[in-house]
mmCIF file of C-alpha atoms in Angstrom:
data_model
loop_
_atom_site.group_PDB
_atom_site.id
_atom_site.type_symbol
_atom_site.label_atom_id
_atom_site.label_comp_id
_atom_site.label_asym_id
_atom_site.label_seq_id
_atom_site.Cartn_x
_atom_site.Cartn_y
_atom_site.Cartn_z
ATOM 1 C CA MET P 1 0.000 0.000 0.000
ATOM 2 C CA ILE P 2 1.245 3.504 -0.845
ATOM 3 C CA ASN P 3 0.330 6.282 1.601
ATOM 4 C CA LYS P 4 0.615 9.480 -0.437
ATOM 5 C CA HIS P 5 1.442 12.786 1.280
ATOM 6 C CA PRO P 6 -0.174 12.013 4.644
ATOM 7 C CA GLU P 7 -1.649 15.141 6.216
ATOM 8 C CA ALA P 8 -1.440 13.638 9.709
ATOM 9 C CA LEU P 9 -0.011 10.340 10.977
ATOM 10 C CA VAL P 10 1.073 9.343 14.477
ATOM 11 C CA PHE P 11 3.082 6.268 15.455
ATOM 12 C CA LYS P 12 3.494 5.264 19.084
ATOM 13 C CA HIS P 13 6.380 3.110 20.348
ATOM 14 C CA ILE P 14 7.765 2.519 16.863
ATOM 15 C CA PHE P 15 11.309 1.355 16.167
ATOM 16 C CA ILE P 16 13.568 3.323 13.834
ATOM 17 C CA ALA P 17 15.564 0.858 11.746
ATOM 18 C CA GLY P 18 19.194 0.798 12.839
ATOM 19 C CA THR P 19 18.508 2.358 16.240
ATOM 20 C CA GLU P 20 18.616 -0.806 18.310
ATOM 21 C CA GLY P 21 16.684 -1.126 21.547
ATOM 22 C CA LYS P 22 14.942 2.245 21.380
ATOM 23 C CA ARG P 23 11.357 3.155 20.584
ATOM 24 C CA PHE P 24 9.948 6.460 19.447
ATOM 25 C CA ASP P 25 6.744 8.417 19.235
ATOM 26 C CA LEU P 26 6.728 9.886 15.769
ATOM 27 C CA SER P 27 4.333 12.172 13.947
ATOM 28 C CA ILE P 28 3.970 13.237 10.324
ATOM 29 C CA LYS P 29 2.216 16.403 9.265
ATOM 30 C CA ASP P 30 1.719 17.674 5.723
ATOM 31 C CA GLY P 31 4.134 15.101 4.359
ATOM 32 C CA ARG P 32 7.037 15.859 6.699
ATOM 33 C CA PHE P 33 8.272 14.443 9.974
ATOM 34 C CA ALA P 34 6.880 16.855 12.559
ATOM 35 C CA SER P 35 8.151 15.321 15.802
ATOM 36 C CA ILE P 36 10.321 12.415 16.927
ATOM 37 C CA ALA P 37 10.744 11.619 20.615
ATOM 38 C CA GLU P 38 12.262 8.605 22.325
ATOM 39 C CA THR P 39 9.845 6.782 24.618
ATOM 40 C CA GLU P 40 10.601 4.773 27.719
ATOM 41 C CA GLN P 41 9.817 1.073 27.728
ATOM 42 C CA PRO P 42 9.842 -1.552 30.502
ATOM 43 C CA ASN P 43 13.122 -3.420 30.723
ATOM 44 C CA ASP P 44 11.477 -6.745 29.903
ATOM 45 C CA HIS P 45 9.714 -5.465 26.777
ATOM 46 C CA ARG P 46 10.919 -7.170 23.623
ATOM 47 C CA ALA P 47 10.054 -6.547 20.013
ATOM 48 C CA ASP P 48 7.252 -8.800 18.857
ATOM 49 C CA SER P 49 7.613 -9.330 15.111
ATOM 50 C CA GLY P 50 4.233 -9.039 13.449
ATOM 51 C CA THR P 51 2.761 -6.592 15.980
ATOM 52 C CA ASP P 52 5.587 -4.071 16.270
ATOM 53 C CA LEU P 53 6.573 -1.722 13.492
ATOM 54 C CA TRP P 54 9.922 -0.464 12.239
ATOM 55 C CA ILE P 55 10.326 2.655 10.130
ATOM 56 C CA SER P 56 13.145 3.360 7.681
ATOM 57 C CA PRO P 57 13.769 6.175 5.208
ATOM 58 C CA GLY P 58 12.552 5.357 1.724
ATOM 59 C CA VAL P 59 15.187 3.661 -0.408
ATOM 60 C CA ILE P 60 16.882 5.730 -3.116
ATOM 61 C CA ASP P 61 17.914 3.923 -6.308
ATOM 62 C CA LEU P 62 20.618 6.020 -7.935
ATOM 63 C CA HIS P 63 20.833 4.066 -11.179
ATOM 64 C CA THR P 64 17.746 2.635 -12.826
ATOM 65 C CA HIS P 65 16.095 2.694 -16.260
ATOM 66 C CA LEU P 66 12.385 3.237 -15.800
ATOM 67 C CA ALA P 67 11.579 3.663 -19.497
ATOM 68 C CA TRP P 68 13.248 0.471 -20.702
ATOM 69 C CA THR P 69 10.860 -2.413 -21.244
ATOM 70 C CA ASP P 70 13.256 -4.855 -22.913
ATOM 71 C CA PHE P 71 16.919 -5.746 -22.494
ATOM 72 C CA ASP P 72 17.372 -5.530 -26.277
ATOM 73 C CA HIS P 73 16.407 -2.068 -27.502
ATOM 74 C CA ALA P 74 15.287 -3.554 -30.823
ATOM 75 C CA ASP P 75 12.559 -5.453 -28.951
ATOM 76 C CA GLN P 76 11.350 -2.251 -27.309
ATOM 77 C CA LEU P 77 11.014 -0.593 -30.715
ATOM 78 C CA LYS P 78 8.475 -3.270 -31.686
ATOM 79 C CA ARG P 79 6.032 -2.133 -28.975
ATOM 80 C CA ASP P 80 3.416 0.534 -29.644
ATOM 81 C CA SER P 81 3.289 3.748 -27.619
ATOM 82 C CA ARG P 82 0.305 2.749 -25.482
ATOM 83 C CA GLU P 83 1.942 -0.508 -24.448
ATOM 84 C CA LEU P 84 5.196 1.283 -23.611
ATOM 85 C CA GLU P 85 3.408 3.850 -21.474
ATOM 86 C CA ALA P 86 1.472 1.191 -19.571
ATOM 87 C CA MET P 87 4.659 -0.798 -18.904
ATOM 88 C CA GLN P 88 6.490 2.318 -17.740
ATOM 89 C CA ALA P 89 3.643 3.138 -15.342
ATOM 90 C CA GLN P 90 3.914 -0.418 -14.019
ATOM 91 C CA ALA P 91 7.645 0.125 -13.502
ATOM 92 C CA PHE P 92 6.890 3.199 -11.390
ATOM 93 C CA GLU P 93 4.343 1.244 -9.356
ATOM 94 C CA ALA P 94 6.624 -1.747 -8.792
ATOM 95 C CA THR P 95 9.522 0.502 -7.808
ATOM 96 C CA LEU P 96 7.405 2.344 -5.234
ATOM 97 C CA ARG P 97 5.874 -0.863 -3.893
ATOM 98 C CA THR P 98 9.305 -2.253 -3.006
ATOM 99 C CA GLY P 99 10.138 0.828 -0.925
ATOM 100 C CA VAL P 100 12.059 2.918 -3.458
ATOM 101 C CA THR P 101 10.619 6.414 -3.129
ATOM 102 C CA THR P 102 13.301 8.273 -5.110
ATOM 103 C CA ALA P 103 15.149 7.212 -8.244
ATOM 104 C CA ARG P 104 17.753 8.651 -10.542
ATOM 105 C CA ASP P 105 16.996 7.424 -14.041
ATOM 106 C CA ALA P 106 20.292 6.757 -15.800
ATOM 107 C CA GLY P 107 19.028 7.259 -19.321
ATOM 108 C CA GLY P 108 15.900 6.676 -21.345
ATOM 109 C CA ILE P 109 13.147 8.695 -19.712
ATOM 110 C CA LEU P 110 12.406 12.375 -20.235
ATOM 111 C CA PRO P 111 11.244 14.699 -17.453
ATOM 112 C CA SER P 112 8.031 15.245 -19.441
ATOM 113 C CA ARG P 113 7.297 11.509 -19.355
ATOM 114 C CA VAL P 114 7.967 11.426 -15.619
ATOM 115 C CA GLN P 115 5.470 14.249 -15.171
ATOM 116 C CA HIS P 116 2.902 12.388 -17.228
ATOM 117 C CA LEU P 117 3.301 9.105 -15.336
ATOM 118 C CA VAL P 118 3.140 10.814 -11.954
ATOM 119 C CA GLN P 119 0.081 12.863 -12.855
ATOM 120 C CA HIS P 120 -2.005 10.473 -14.942
ATOM 121 C CA TYR P 121 -1.201 7.199 -13.207
ATOM 122 C CA GLY P 122 -0.964 8.533 -9.658
ATOM 123 C CA GLN P 123 2.485 7.058 -9.023
ATOM 124 C CA PRO P 124 4.333 9.636 -6.858
ATOM 125 C CA LEU P 125 7.848 8.403 -7.479
ATOM 126 C CA ARG P 126 10.434 11.166 -7.156
ATOM 127 C CA VAL P 127 12.711 10.916 -10.217
ATOM 128 C CA GLN P 128 15.818 12.797 -11.279
ATOM 129 C CA THR P 129 16.774 12.309 -14.908
ATOM 130 C CA CYS P 130 19.554 12.622 -17.449
ATOM 131 C CA SER P 131 17.111 12.112 -20.375
ATOM 132 C CA ASP P 132 19.689 10.612 -22.735
ATOM 133 C CA MET P 133 23.241 9.291 -22.720
ATOM 134 C CA LEU P 134 26.342 10.610 -24.454
ATOM 135 C CA GLY P 135 28.114 7.672 -26.089
ATOM 136 C CA ALA P 136 30.081 6.450 -29.090
ATOM 137 C CA ALA P 137 27.845 8.195 -31.627
ATOM 138 C CA ASP P 138 28.667 11.498 -29.942
ATOM 139 C CA ALA P 139 32.469 11.197 -30.012
ATOM 140 C CA ARG P 140 32.574 13.645 -32.917
ATOM 141 C CA GLY P 141 34.265 16.697 -31.459
ATOM 142 C CA LEU P 142 33.376 19.574 -29.189
ATOM 143 C CA LYS P 143 30.998 21.349 -31.550
ATOM 144 C CA HIS P 144 28.823 18.259 -31.890
ATOM 145 C CA LEU P 145 28.908 17.663 -28.140
ATOM 146 C CA GLU P 146 27.841 21.215 -27.420
ATOM 147 C CA ALA P 147 24.828 20.805 -29.714
ATOM 148 C CA ARG P 148 23.891 17.430 -28.224
ATOM 149 C CA MET P 149 24.129 18.761 -24.695
ATOM 150 C CA ALA P 150 21.934 21.711 -25.618
ATOM 151 C CA GLU P 151 19.273 19.186 -26.638
ATOM 152 C CA ILE P 152 19.546 17.439 -23.288
ATOM 153 C CA PHE P 153 19.496 20.711 -21.348
ATOM 154 C CA ALA P 154 16.295 21.650 -23.186
ATOM 155 C CA THR P 155 14.499 18.590 -21.814
ATOM 156 C CA GLY P 156 14.944 19.863 -18.250
ATOM 157 C CA ALA P 157 17.209 17.019 -17.162
ATOM 158 C CA GLY P 158 19.339 17.713 -14.108
ATOM 159 C CA TRP P 159 22.103 15.217 -14.953
ATOM 160 C CA ILE P 160 24.388 14.479 -17.886
ATOM 161 C CA LYS P 161 25.452 10.866 -18.359
ATOM 162 C CA ILE P 162 28.706 9.955 -20.065
ATOM 163 C CA LEU P 163 29.192 6.452 -21.430
ATOM 164 C CA ALA P 164 32.947 6.561 -20.969
ATOM 165 C CA THR P 165 33.715 2.886 -21.693
ATOM 166 C CA GLY P 166 31.919 -0.098 -23.127
ATOM 167 C CA GLY P 167 29.849 -2.522 -21.081
ATOM 168 C CA LEU P 168 28.446 -5.992 -21.519
ATOM 169 C CA GLY P 169 28.404 -5.511 -25.272
ATOM 170 C CA ALA P 170 32.157 -4.949 -25.481
ATOM 171 C CA PRO P 171 34.785 -7.701 -25.668
ATOM 172 C CA ALA P 172 36.825 -8.105 -22.482
ATOM 173 C CA GLU P 173 40.012 -6.795 -24.106
ATOM 174 C CA GLN P 174 38.257 -3.580 -25.206
ATOM 175 C CA VAL P 175 35.871 -2.798 -22.357
ATOM 176 C CA LEU P 176 38.223 -0.352 -20.604
ATOM 177 C CA GLU P 177 39.081 1.618 -23.744
ATOM 178 C CA PRO P 178 37.815 5.217 -23.613
ATOM 179 C CA ILE P 179 34.950 6.106 -25.924
ATOM 180 C CA PHE P 180 35.757 9.823 -25.864
ATOM 181 C CA SER P 181 39.080 11.630 -26.072
ATOM 182 C CA LYS P 182 40.239 13.238 -22.861
ATOM 183 C CA GLU P 183 39.518 16.650 -24.386
ATOM 184 C CA GLU P 184 35.946 15.633 -25.226
ATOM 185 C CA PHE P 185 35.397 14.077 -21.804
ATOM 186 C CA SER P 186 36.691 17.151 -19.973
ATOM 187 C CA PHE P 187 34.558 19.425 -22.151
ATOM 188 C CA ILE P 188 31.381 17.479 -21.336
ATOM 189 C CA VAL P 189 31.944 17.795 -17.601
ATOM 190 C CA ARG P 190 32.988 21.432 -17.772
ATOM 191 C CA HIS P 191 30.061 22.370 -20.008
ATOM 192 C CA ALA P 192 27.576 20.481 -17.843
ATOM 193 C CA HIS P 193 28.771 22.175 -14.677
ATOM 194 C CA ALA P 194 28.659 25.565 -16.377
ATOM 195 C CA HIS P 195 24.953 24.916 -16.982
ATOM 196 C CA HIS P 196 24.415 23.749 -13.383
ATOM 197 C CA LYS P 197 24.016 20.082 -14.320
ATOM 198 C CA LYS P 198 25.540 17.175 -12.426
ATOM 199 C CA VAL P 199 27.489 14.404 -14.162
ATOM 200 C CA LEU P 200 27.407 10.622 -13.746
ATOM 201 C CA VAL P 201 29.897 8.448 -15.599
ATOM 202 C CA HIS P 202 29.384 4.890 -16.823
ATOM 203 C CA THR P 203 32.843 3.349 -16.639
ATOM 204 C CA TRP P 204 34.067 -0.156 -15.995
ATOM 205 C CA GLY P 205 37.473 1.207 -15.009
ATOM 206 C CA GLY P 206 40.798 2.275 -16.425
ATOM 207 C CA VAL P 207 41.835 5.792 -17.340
ATOM 208 C CA THR P 208 38.275 7.143 -17.497
ATOM 209 C CA ILE P 209 38.033 6.840 -13.715
ATOM 210 C CA ASP P 210 41.142 9.036 -13.494
ATOM 211 C CA TRP P 211 39.538 11.496 -15.907
ATOM 212 C CA SER P 212 36.383 11.511 -13.806
ATOM 213 C CA ILE P 213 38.364 12.387 -10.696
ATOM 214 C CA ASP P 214 40.365 15.089 -12.466
ATOM 215 C CA ALA P 215 37.211 16.647 -13.947
ATOM 216 C CA GLY P 216 35.261 16.512 -10.694
ATOM 217 C CA VAL P 217 32.177 14.544 -11.716
ATOM 218 C CA GLU P 218 29.493 13.791 -9.156
ATOM 219 C CA SER P 219 29.430 9.990 -9.402
ATOM 220 C CA VAL P 220 31.179 7.051 -11.020
ATOM 221 C CA GLU P 221 28.923 4.121 -11.968
ATOM 222 C CA HIS P 222 29.791 0.398 -12.117
ATOM 223 C CA GLY P 223 33.581 0.717 -11.727
ATOM 224 C CA MET P 224 34.245 -2.974 -11.185
ATOM 225 C CA PHE P 225 37.896 -2.585 -12.202
ATOM 226 C CA LEU P 226 38.505 0.303 -9.809
ATOM 227 C CA THR P 227 42.017 0.158 -8.318
ATOM 228 C CA GLY P 228 43.072 0.822 -4.756
ATOM 229 C CA ASP P 229 44.853 4.021 -5.777
ATOM 230 C CA GLN P 230 41.792 5.259 -7.647
ATOM 231 C CA ALA P 231 39.601 4.479 -4.639
ATOM 232 C CA GLY P 232 41.839 6.654 -2.488
ATOM 233 C CA ARG P 233 41.577 9.508 -4.961
ATOM 234 C CA LEU P 234 37.786 9.124 -5.182
ATOM 235 C CA ALA P 235 37.583 9.406 -1.403
ATOM 236 C CA GLU P 236 39.804 12.491 -1.333
ATOM 237 C CA SER P 237 37.778 14.175 -4.066
ATOM 238 C CA GLY P 238 34.380 13.354 -2.529
ATOM 239 C CA ILE P 239 33.180 11.712 -5.741
ATOM 240 C CA ALA P 240 30.572 9.018 -5.145
ATOM 241 C CA PHE P 241 30.754 5.400 -6.301
ATOM 242 C CA VAL P 242 27.539 3.681 -7.432
ATOM 243 C CA PRO P 243 28.657 0.117 -8.239
ATOM 244 C CA THR P 244 25.328 -1.483 -9.359
ATOM 245 C CA THR P 245 26.541 -4.908 -8.268
ATOM 246 C CA SER P 246 23.492 -7.164 -8.428
ATOM 247 C CA ILE P 247 22.697 -6.686 -12.109
ATOM 248 C CA TYR P 248 25.935 -8.386 -13.112
ATOM 249 C CA ARG P 249 25.224 -11.444 -10.983
ATOM 250 C CA ILE P 250 21.767 -11.593 -12.543
ATOM 251 C CA ALA P 251 23.149 -11.187 -16.062
ATOM 252 C CA ALA P 252 25.761 -13.887 -15.447
ATOM 253 C CA ASP P 253 23.095 -16.572 -14.986
ATOM 254 C CA PRO P 254 22.110 -17.995 -18.404
ATOM 255 C CA LYS P 255 18.987 -19.502 -16.806
ATOM 256 C CA GLY P 256 18.075 -16.343 -14.907
ATOM 257 C CA VAL P 257 15.332 -13.802 -15.564
ATOM 258 C CA LEU P 258 17.296 -12.107 -18.359
ATOM 259 C CA ALA P 259 18.318 -15.384 -20.069
ATOM 260 C CA LEU P 260 21.162 -13.779 -22.001
ATOM 261 C CA ASN P 261 23.464 -15.568 -24.415
ATOM 262 C CA GLN P 262 26.550 -17.281 -23.059
ATOM 263 C CA VAL P 263 29.017 -14.660 -24.328
ATOM 264 C CA ILE P 264 27.223 -11.890 -22.427
ATOM 265 C CA CYS P 265 26.841 -14.129 -19.383
ATOM 266 C CA ASP P 266 30.582 -14.776 -19.353
ATOM 267 C CA ARG P 267 31.341 -11.050 -19.517
ATOM 268 C CA ALA P 268 28.883 -10.399 -16.694
ATOM 269 C CA ALA P 269 30.474 -13.131 -14.589
ATOM 270 C CA ARG P 270 33.884 -11.527 -15.052
ATOM 271 C CA ALA P 271 32.449 -8.193 -13.983
ATOM 272 C CA ALA P 272 30.733 -9.685 -10.946
ATOM 273 C CA GLU P 273 33.953 -11.382 -9.848
ATOM 274 C CA ALA P 274 35.843 -8.097 -10.048
ATOM 275 C CA HIS P 275 33.181 -6.106 -8.226
ATOM 276 C CA SER P 276 33.923 -7.537 -4.795
ATOM 277 C CA LYS P 277 37.523 -6.267 -5.045
ATOM 278 C CA ALA P 278 36.361 -2.818 -6.122
ATOM 279 C CA ILE P 279 33.919 -2.645 -3.220
ATOM 280 C CA GLY P 280 36.714 -3.624 -0.854
ATOM 281 C CA TYR P 281 39.010 -0.896 -2.157
ATOM 282 C CA ALA P 282 36.241 1.702 -1.910
ATOM 283 C CA GLN P 283 35.205 0.648 1.578
ATOM 284 C CA ARG P 284 38.743 0.743 2.957
ATOM 285 C CA ALA P 285 39.421 4.136 1.367
ATOM 286 C CA GLY P 286 36.230 5.671 2.752
ATOM 287 C CA VAL P 287 34.567 6.328 -0.609
ATOM 288 C CA ARG P 288 30.921 7.379 -0.401
ATOM 289 C CA ILE P 289 29.015 4.427 -1.858
ATOM 290 C CA GLY P 290 25.472 4.801 -3.170
ATOM 291 C CA LEU P 291 22.923 2.131 -4.015
ATOM 292 C CA GLY P 292 21.987 1.760 -7.649
ATOM 293 C CA THR P 293 20.551 -1.261 -9.427
ATOM 294 C CA ASP P 294 20.803 -0.584 -13.177
ATOM 295 C CA TYR P 295 17.487 -2.441 -13.366
ATOM 296 C CA ALA P 296 15.215 -2.308 -16.389
ATOM 297 C CA THR P 297 12.455 -4.537 -17.797
ATOM 298 C CA PRO P 298 9.422 -5.888 -15.891
ATOM 299 C CA ALA P 299 11.444 -8.853 -14.647
ATOM 300 C CA LEU P 300 13.619 -6.537 -12.541
ATOM 301 C CA HIS P 301 11.549 -3.519 -11.527
ATOM 302 C CA GLY P 302 10.273 -4.055 -7.994
ATOM 303 C CA TYR P 303 13.216 -6.211 -6.922
ATOM 304 C CA ASN P 304 15.539 -3.279 -6.220
ATOM 305 C CA LEU P 305 16.269 -4.424 -2.649
ATOM 306 C CA GLN P 306 18.393 -7.245 -4.078
ATOM 307 C CA GLU P 307 21.183 -4.700 -4.381
ATOM 308 C CA LEU P 308 21.422 -4.610 -0.570
ATOM 309 C CA ASP P 309 22.103 -8.357 -0.543
ATOM 310 C CA THR P 310 24.951 -8.062 -3.038
ATOM 311 C CA LEU P 311 26.560 -5.085 -1.326
ATOM 312 C CA ILE P 312 26.556 -7.051 1.930
ATOM 313 C CA ASP P 313 27.914 -10.160 0.200
ATOM 314 C CA TYR P 314 30.759 -7.996 -1.144
ATOM 315 C CA GLY P 315 31.785 -6.750 2.271
ATOM 316 C CA LEU P 316 29.571 -3.888 3.416
ATOM 317 C CA THR P 317 27.959 -4.218 6.807
ATOM 318 C CA ARG P 318 24.169 -4.120 6.868
ATOM 319 C CA ALA P 319 24.307 -0.628 8.352
ATOM 320 C CA GLU P 320 26.676 0.519 5.580
ATOM 321 C CA ALA P 321 24.412 -0.951 2.899
ATOM 322 C CA TRP P 322 21.370 0.842 4.331
ATOM 323 C CA LEU P 323 23.378 4.054 4.504
ATOM 324 C CA ALA P 324 24.209 3.641 0.809
ATOM 325 C CA ALA P 325 20.501 3.264 0.089
ATOM 326 C CA THR P 326 19.313 6.223 2.156
ATOM 327 C CA ARG P 327 21.392 9.046 3.610
ATOM 328 C CA SER P 328 24.435 8.699 1.356
ATOM 329 C CA ALA P 329 22.230 8.336 -1.714
ATOM 330 C CA ALA P 330 20.321 11.491 -0.770
ATOM 331 C CA GLU P 331 23.587 13.389 -0.367
ATOM 332 C CA ILE P 332 24.773 12.189 -3.781
ATOM 333 C CA LEU P 333 21.585 13.585 -5.317
ATOM 334 C CA GLY P 334 22.095 16.897 -3.536
ATOM 335 C CA SER P 335 18.995 16.251 -1.419
ATOM 336 C CA GLY P 336 20.648 15.367 1.870
ATOM 337 C CA HIS P 337 18.936 18.313 3.555
ATOM 338 C CA GLU P 338 15.465 16.782 3.165
ATOM 339 C CA LEU P 339 15.719 13.110 2.189
ATOM 340 C CA GLY P 340 17.344 9.928 3.455
ATOM 341 C CA GLN P 341 16.753 10.268 7.194
ATOM 342 C CA ILE P 342 13.996 9.900 9.762
ATOM 343 C CA ALA P 343 14.458 13.404 11.162
ATOM 344 C CA LYS P 344 12.300 16.343 12.092
ATOM 345 C CA GLY P 345 11.533 18.566 9.118
ATOM 346 C CA TYR P 346 12.558 15.953 6.556
ATOM 347 C CA LEU P 347 10.178 14.745 3.869
ATOM 348 C CA ALA P 348 8.277 11.729 5.128
ATOM 349 C CA ASP P 349 9.478 9.314 2.475
ATOM 350 C CA ALA P 350 9.555 6.113 4.488
ATOM 351 C CA ILE P 351 8.918 2.386 4.663
ATOM 352 C CA LEU P 352 7.049 0.630 7.459
ATOM 353 C CA PHE P 353 8.057 -2.958 8.207
ATOM 354 C CA ASN P 354 6.507 -5.554 10.515
ATOM 355 C CA ALA P 355 9.950 -7.011 11.249
ATOM 356 C CA ASP P 356 13.361 -5.494 11.860
ATOM 357 C CA PRO P 357 14.779 -4.805 8.380
ATOM 358 C CA TYR P 358 18.313 -4.999 9.756
ATOM 359 C CA GLN P 359 17.679 -8.640 10.656
ATOM 360 C CA ALA P 360 16.131 -9.719 7.350
ATOM 361 C CA PRO P 361 18.066 -12.672 5.906
ATOM 362 C CA ASN P 362 17.630 -11.495 2.320
ATOM 363 C CA ALA P 363 15.798 -9.103 0.037
ATOM 364 C CA ASP P 364 12.876 -11.460 -0.457
ATOM 365 C CA ALA P 365 12.152 -11.569 3.283
ATOM 366 C CA LEU P 366 12.680 -7.822 3.510
ATOM 367 C CA ARG P 367 10.224 -7.147 0.713
ATOM 368 C CA LYS P 368 7.598 -9.408 2.301
ATOM 369 C CA SER P 369 7.878 -7.540 5.603
ATOM 370 C CA ILE P 370 6.875 -4.197 4.062
ATOM 371 C CA VAL P 371 3.569 -2.991 5.513
ATOM 372 C CA THR P 372 3.280 0.283 3.660
ATOM 373 C CA VAL P 373 5.349 2.846 1.796
ATOM 374 C CA ILE P 374 4.896 6.534 2.602
ATOM 375 C CA THR P 375 5.700 9.301 0.146
ATOM 376 C CA GLY P 376 5.911 12.799 1.580
ATOM 377 C CA ALA P 377 5.593 14.920 -1.533
ATOM 378 C CA GLN P 378 2.338 15.706 -3.267
ATOM 379 C CA GLU P 379 2.088 14.608 -6.871
ATOM 380 C CA GLN P 380 1.819 18.245 -7.947
ATOM 381 C CA ASP P 381 5.089 19.029 -6.160
ATOM 382 C CA LEU P 382 6.844 16.218 -8.048
ATOM 383 C CA ILE P 383 5.521 17.467 -11.372
ATOM 384 C CA GLN P 384 6.680 21.014 -10.729
ATOM 385 C CA ALA P 385 10.084 19.789 -9.529
ATOM 386 C CA GLN P 386 10.976 18.196 -12.866
#
């Protein structure tokens, strides 16, 4: 159930996820947390799963593709516009239902489409967009890039995405090769920042991570071949790392929901194997890690919490994984002043659970324990914010 912009809600003796052994009286007014006060409990009182409630900030997915309905773009082109719109509305609904209240779309959806889906389908998902992606077809010099970026700026997108290296479609020996020249890459970042846009960079590793650090981008995505030295420089620069770990484990399974061919599965398996090392380097260096899934298609939307499982498998503590999904993610978006925490004055984007989410054995159990998802913003506010 989605509770949209509650005018008044009061919770007595509720647990805040991650705050062990303490209960709170908490109120929401006009979509924001109005008061939070610790309450005293008898010493022998224990949490009773199923009757007690836990509250957590809404999850923030920093890397998803809400407009993509098929893994192969050629298959999406075969669908008519009405079918595409209905499937995209379903993606919004599934994403909200699993506790993701804010998403950064990493390419494929326009702000105007977000506005339409929020308004006409009543799905109050907060979405930041980059509209399109700059890739191999755009490595044609600065004049071309300036024109292409003007097109993206005109859509109202707040982010620019650079496809700096290949991905699953590239052979292993070529996947770290830069798509753009260093001059082109630096121009994109500089030009984006001059127009008050943030920059996220798709890179599997190599020199384009160094370029990202030198240029001062906001976040590096995927980065499974990140080195220890690069992790240290990311930490020093304050640039975020959004590894999107679970999608590669999913893609590596030829019998999984994506059912990809063996060549792609092998490349995904190589990426997944490398990711645990990259996470280790980033964790030890103190890099700000954000949760992102890179999910697309109906088989994946709504299962975003799987990313928590993979981050934990790769070495993050449960508390660190939740931080990546909430407060750190909000800070990466530039919304740390109003999202990502259960705190007075913050938007009441939250998830209610009937069991302690920090004790859930996996994402499936976590998803099943969701009682309701609360979104603090009114739909009209989300439309105007795009």
